[in-house]
Amino acid sequence: MILSSALQAMGLFIATNIDDIIVLSLFFARGAGRSGTTARILVGQYLGFAGILAAAVLVSLGAGAFLPEEAIPYFGLIPLLLGLWAAWQVWRSGDDDDDDAKIAGKPVAAWTVAAVTFANGGDNIGVYVPVFLNVGVAATVAFCVVFLVLVAALVMLAKFVATRPGIDEVLERWEHVLFPIVLVGLGIVILYTGGAFGL
């Protein structure tokens, strides 16, 4: 029974979080060469995912008043605004960054990773709630434990992808363009697919 729940949890985690590899890889590219980048991304991912799990558990326990389903699409505003801010910084600084500054990377804040992770978790919450409602308390706890173990694996996989020869060069060269584009696109997709603002 426990093994079955663990396998189900692994499959569910992979299905709902595979897209995070791209976003996390960009965070790694953004913070390349800065000490503590991995730790901050790991902490941020855990904080954001803990928020997703807390929301899913609360909703499955009948706390829909605290997080009504129609509010979830508006999480898309978080990556949208972060992406616009990143684009503004790129536009403001222009192309006069020297190579050493690019190699040094930019600081990555744990709260930024957490905010993007949580905002991108609307689909996770939508999938987890009916599962939690159907499996019972013990299995829900097992699911959450497996999810939290796999968060570290997800971050390490994203770091592995971001540091592969060839991929790291592309990410380093285009991170300043890709980072805001991915965040803005993510925000728009979340808002649109969720029907926010009557879209």
Short mmCIF file of C-alpha atoms in Angstrom, two decimals:
data_model
loop_
_atom_site.label_atom_id
_atom_site.label_comp_id
_atom_site.label_asym_id
_atom_site.label_seq_id
_atom_site.Cartn_x
_atom_site.Cartn_y
_atom_site.Cartn_z
CA MET A 1 0.00 0.00 0.00
CA ILE A 2 2.79 2.42 0.97
CA LEU A 3 4.85 1.43 -2.08
CA SER A 4 1.83 1.92 -4.31
CA SER A 5 1.20 5.40 -2.87
CA ALA A 6 4.88 6.29 -3.28
CA LEU A 7 4.89 5.21 -6.94
CA GLN A 8 1.67 7.13 -7.61
CA ALA A 9 3.17 10.19 -5.91
CA MET A 10 6.32 9.95 -8.05
CA GLY A 11 4.29 9.75 -11.25
CA LEU A 12 2.07 12.65 -10.19
CA PHE A 13 5.07 14.80 -9.24
CA ILE A 14 6.83 14.18 -12.54
CA ALA A 15 3.68 14.92 -14.55
CA THR A 16 2.98 18.20 -12.76
CA ASN A 17 6.52 19.54 -12.33
CA ILE A 18 8.45 18.61 -15.46
CA ASP A 19 7.99 22.14 -16.82
CA ASP A 20 9.80 23.56 -13.77
CA ILE A 21 13.10 22.21 -15.11
CA ILE A 22 13.19 24.97 -17.75
CA VAL A 23 12.44 27.76 -15.28
CA LEU A 24 14.89 26.44 -12.69
CA SER A 25 17.58 26.01 -15.36
CA LEU A 26 17.18 29.69 -16.22
CA PHE A 27 17.54 30.57 -12.53
CA PHE A 28 20.79 28.58 -12.46
CA ALA A 29 22.00 30.34 -15.60
CA ARG A 30 21.05 33.70 -14.08
CA GLY A 31 23.07 33.03 -10.93
CA ALA A 32 26.00 31.29 -12.64
CA GLY A 33 29.31 31.92 -10.91
CA ARG A 34 27.74 33.32 -7.74
CA SER A 35 28.28 31.46 -4.50
CA GLY A 36 25.15 30.21 -2.79
CA THR A 37 23.03 30.13 -5.96
CA THR A 38 22.16 26.45 -5.61
CA ALA A 39 21.23 26.84 -1.93
CA ARG A 40 18.99 29.86 -2.64
CA ILE A 41 17.25 28.10 -5.53
CA LEU A 42 16.76 24.98 -3.40
CA VAL A 43 15.32 26.99 -0.50
CA GLY A 44 13.09 28.98 -2.84
CA GLN A 45 11.80 25.86 -4.56
CA TYR A 46 11.03 24.25 -1.21
CA LEU A 47 9.23 27.36 0.05
CA GLY A 48 7.17 27.67 -3.13
CA PHE A 49 6.32 23.98 -3.25
CA ALA A 50 5.45 23.94 0.46
CA GLY A 51 2.99 26.74 -0.32
CA ILE A 52 1.50 24.65 -3.14
CA LEU A 53 1.10 21.63 -0.85
CA ALA A 54 -0.37 23.76 1.95
CA ALA A 55 -2.91 25.27 -0.45
CA ALA A 56 -3.83 21.86 -1.88
CA VAL A 57 -4.26 20.34 1.59
CA LEU A 58 -6.32 23.30 2.84
CA VAL A 59 -8.62 23.19 -0.18
CA SER A 60 -9.00 19.41 0.10
CA LEU A 61 -9.95 19.87 3.76
CA GLY A 62 -12.75 22.20 2.73
CA ALA A 63 -11.00 25.50 3.22
CA GLY A 64 -12.04 26.72 -0.22
CA ALA A 65 -13.08 30.00 1.32
CA PHE A 66 -9.40 30.76 1.96
CA LEU A 67 -8.37 29.88 -1.57
CA PRO A 68 -11.37 29.84 -3.90
CA GLU A 69 -10.75 28.01 -7.15
CA GLU A 70 -11.42 31.13 -9.22
CA ALA A 71 -8.47 32.87 -7.47
CA ILE A 72 -5.87 30.37 -8.70
CA PRO A 73 -5.50 31.77 -12.25
CA TYR A 74 -4.52 35.17 -10.83
CA PHE A 75 -1.31 33.61 -9.52
CA GLY A 76 -0.18 34.24 -13.10
CA LEU A 77 0.29 37.90 -12.20
CA ILE A 78 3.34 36.96 -10.10
CA PRO A 79 5.61 35.61 -12.87
CA LEU A 80 4.15 38.17 -15.31
CA LEU A 81 5.21 41.09 -13.08
CA LEU A 82 8.59 39.49 -12.24
CA GLY A 83 9.21 38.95 -15.96
CA LEU A 84 8.29 42.55 -16.80
CA TRP A 85 10.61 43.76 -14.04
CA ALA A 86 13.45 41.60 -15.41
CA ALA A 87 12.78 42.92 -18.94
CA TRP A 88 12.82 46.50 -17.63
CA GLN A 89 16.21 45.88 -16.00
CA VAL A 90 17.60 44.44 -19.26
CA TRP A 91 16.27 47.39 -21.26
CA ARG A 92 17.57 49.91 -18.72
CA SER A 93 21.09 48.41 -18.62
CA GLY A 94 21.27 48.03 -22.41
CA ASP A 95 23.95 45.87 -24.01
CA ASP A 96 26.92 47.54 -22.34
CA ASP A 97 27.50 44.72 -19.83
CA ASP A 98 31.06 43.48 -20.07
CA ASP A 99 31.89 39.79 -20.36
CA ASP A 100 33.14 39.54 -16.77
CA ALA A 101 29.81 40.81 -15.46
CA LYS A 102 27.94 38.28 -17.56
CA ILE A 103 30.15 35.44 -16.31
CA ALA A 104 29.66 36.55 -12.70
CA GLY A 105 25.92 36.21 -13.08
CA LYS A 106 23.19 38.01 -11.19
CA PRO A 107 21.98 37.35 -7.67
CA VAL A 108 19.05 34.94 -7.43
CA ALA A 109 16.78 35.54 -4.44
CA ALA A 110 15.09 32.59 -2.75
CA TRP A 111 11.84 34.58 -2.51
CA THR A 112 11.81 35.09 -6.29
CA VAL A 113 12.19 31.35 -6.90
CA ALA A 114 9.50 30.68 -4.29
CA ALA A 115 7.09 33.18 -5.85
CA VAL A 116 7.53 31.79 -9.36
CA THR A 117 7.24 28.20 -8.11
CA PHE A 118 4.04 28.96 -6.21
CA ALA A 119 2.53 30.93 -9.08
CA ASN A 120 3.29 28.08 -11.47
CA GLY A 121 1.59 25.67 -9.07
CA GLY A 122 -2.01 26.43 -9.95
CA ASP A 123 -2.23 23.30 -12.09
CA ASN A 124 -0.52 21.32 -9.32
CA ILE A 125 -3.16 22.43 -6.81
CA GLY A 126 -5.93 21.59 -9.27
CA VAL A 127 -4.54 18.07 -9.72
CA TYR A 128 -3.53 17.40 -6.11
CA VAL A 129 -6.85 18.37 -4.50
CA PRO A 130 -8.99 15.61 -6.05
CA VAL A 131 -6.20 13.09 -5.42
CA PHE A 132 -5.93 14.08 -1.75
CA LEU A 133 -9.71 13.89 -1.41
CA ASN A 134 -9.73 10.32 -2.68
CA VAL A 135 -6.69 8.73 -1.02
CA GLY A 136 -7.23 9.51 2.67
CA VAL A 137 -5.06 11.16 5.31
CA ALA A 138 -2.25 8.56 5.55
CA ALA A 139 -1.75 8.42 1.78
CA THR A 140 -1.89 12.23 1.56
CA VAL A 141 0.95 12.45 4.09
CA ALA A 142 2.89 9.85 2.09
CA PHE A 143 2.31 11.84 -1.12
CA CYS A 144 3.56 15.04 0.54
CA VAL A 145 6.70 13.33 1.89
CA VAL A 146 7.54 11.86 -1.53
CA PHE A 147 6.88 15.24 -3.20
CA LEU A 148 9.22 17.03 -0.79
CA VAL A 149 11.99 14.47 -1.37
CA LEU A 150 11.59 14.85 -5.14
CA VAL A 151 11.85 18.66 -4.96
CA ALA A 152 15.58 18.32 -4.24
CA ALA A 153 15.93 15.87 -7.14
CA LEU A 154 14.13 18.33 -9.44
CA VAL A 155 16.49 21.15 -8.47
CA MET A 156 19.56 18.95 -8.99
CA LEU A 157 18.24 17.83 -12.39
CA ALA A 158 17.72 21.46 -13.41
CA LYS A 159 21.27 22.28 -12.30
CA PHE A 160 22.57 19.29 -14.27
CA VAL A 161 20.74 20.49 -17.41
CA ALA A 162 21.91 24.09 -16.94
CA THR A 163 25.57 23.08 -16.61
CA ARG A 164 25.81 20.70 -19.59
CA PRO A 165 28.39 21.76 -22.20
CA GLY A 166 26.61 23.59 -24.97
CA ILE A 167 23.45 24.16 -22.97
CA ASP A 168 25.30 26.25 -20.39
CA GLU A 169 26.79 28.40 -23.16
CA VAL A 170 23.39 29.00 -24.75
CA LEU A 171 21.80 29.79 -21.38
CA GLU A 172 24.67 32.09 -20.41
CA ARG A 173 24.47 33.94 -23.72
CA TRP A 174 20.69 34.28 -23.86
CA GLU A 175 19.59 34.12 -20.21
CA HIS A 176 19.02 37.89 -20.01
CA VAL A 177 16.51 37.57 -22.89
CA LEU A 178 15.02 34.15 -22.12
CA PHE A 179 14.44 34.80 -18.40
CA PRO A 180 11.89 37.64 -18.80
CA ILE A 181 10.31 36.00 -21.87
CA VAL A 182 9.74 32.70 -20.04
CA LEU A 183 8.32 34.42 -16.94
CA VAL A 184 6.02 36.72 -18.92
CA GLY A 185 4.90 33.80 -21.09
CA LEU A 186 4.31 31.65 -18.03
CA GLY A 187 2.22 34.40 -16.44
CA ILE A 188 0.12 34.88 -19.57
CA VAL A 189 -0.46 31.12 -19.95
CA ILE A 190 -1.57 30.80 -16.31
CA LEU A 191 -3.93 33.78 -16.62
CA TYR A 192 -5.34 32.68 -19.98
CA THR A 193 -5.83 28.97 -19.29
CA GLY A 194 -7.43 29.78 -15.94
CA GLY A 195 -9.85 32.27 -17.45
CA ALA A 196 -8.59 35.24 -15.42
CA PHE A 197 -10.09 38.63 -16.30
CA GLY A 198 -12.68 36.79 -18.44
CA LEU A 199 -10.05 35.68 -20.98
#
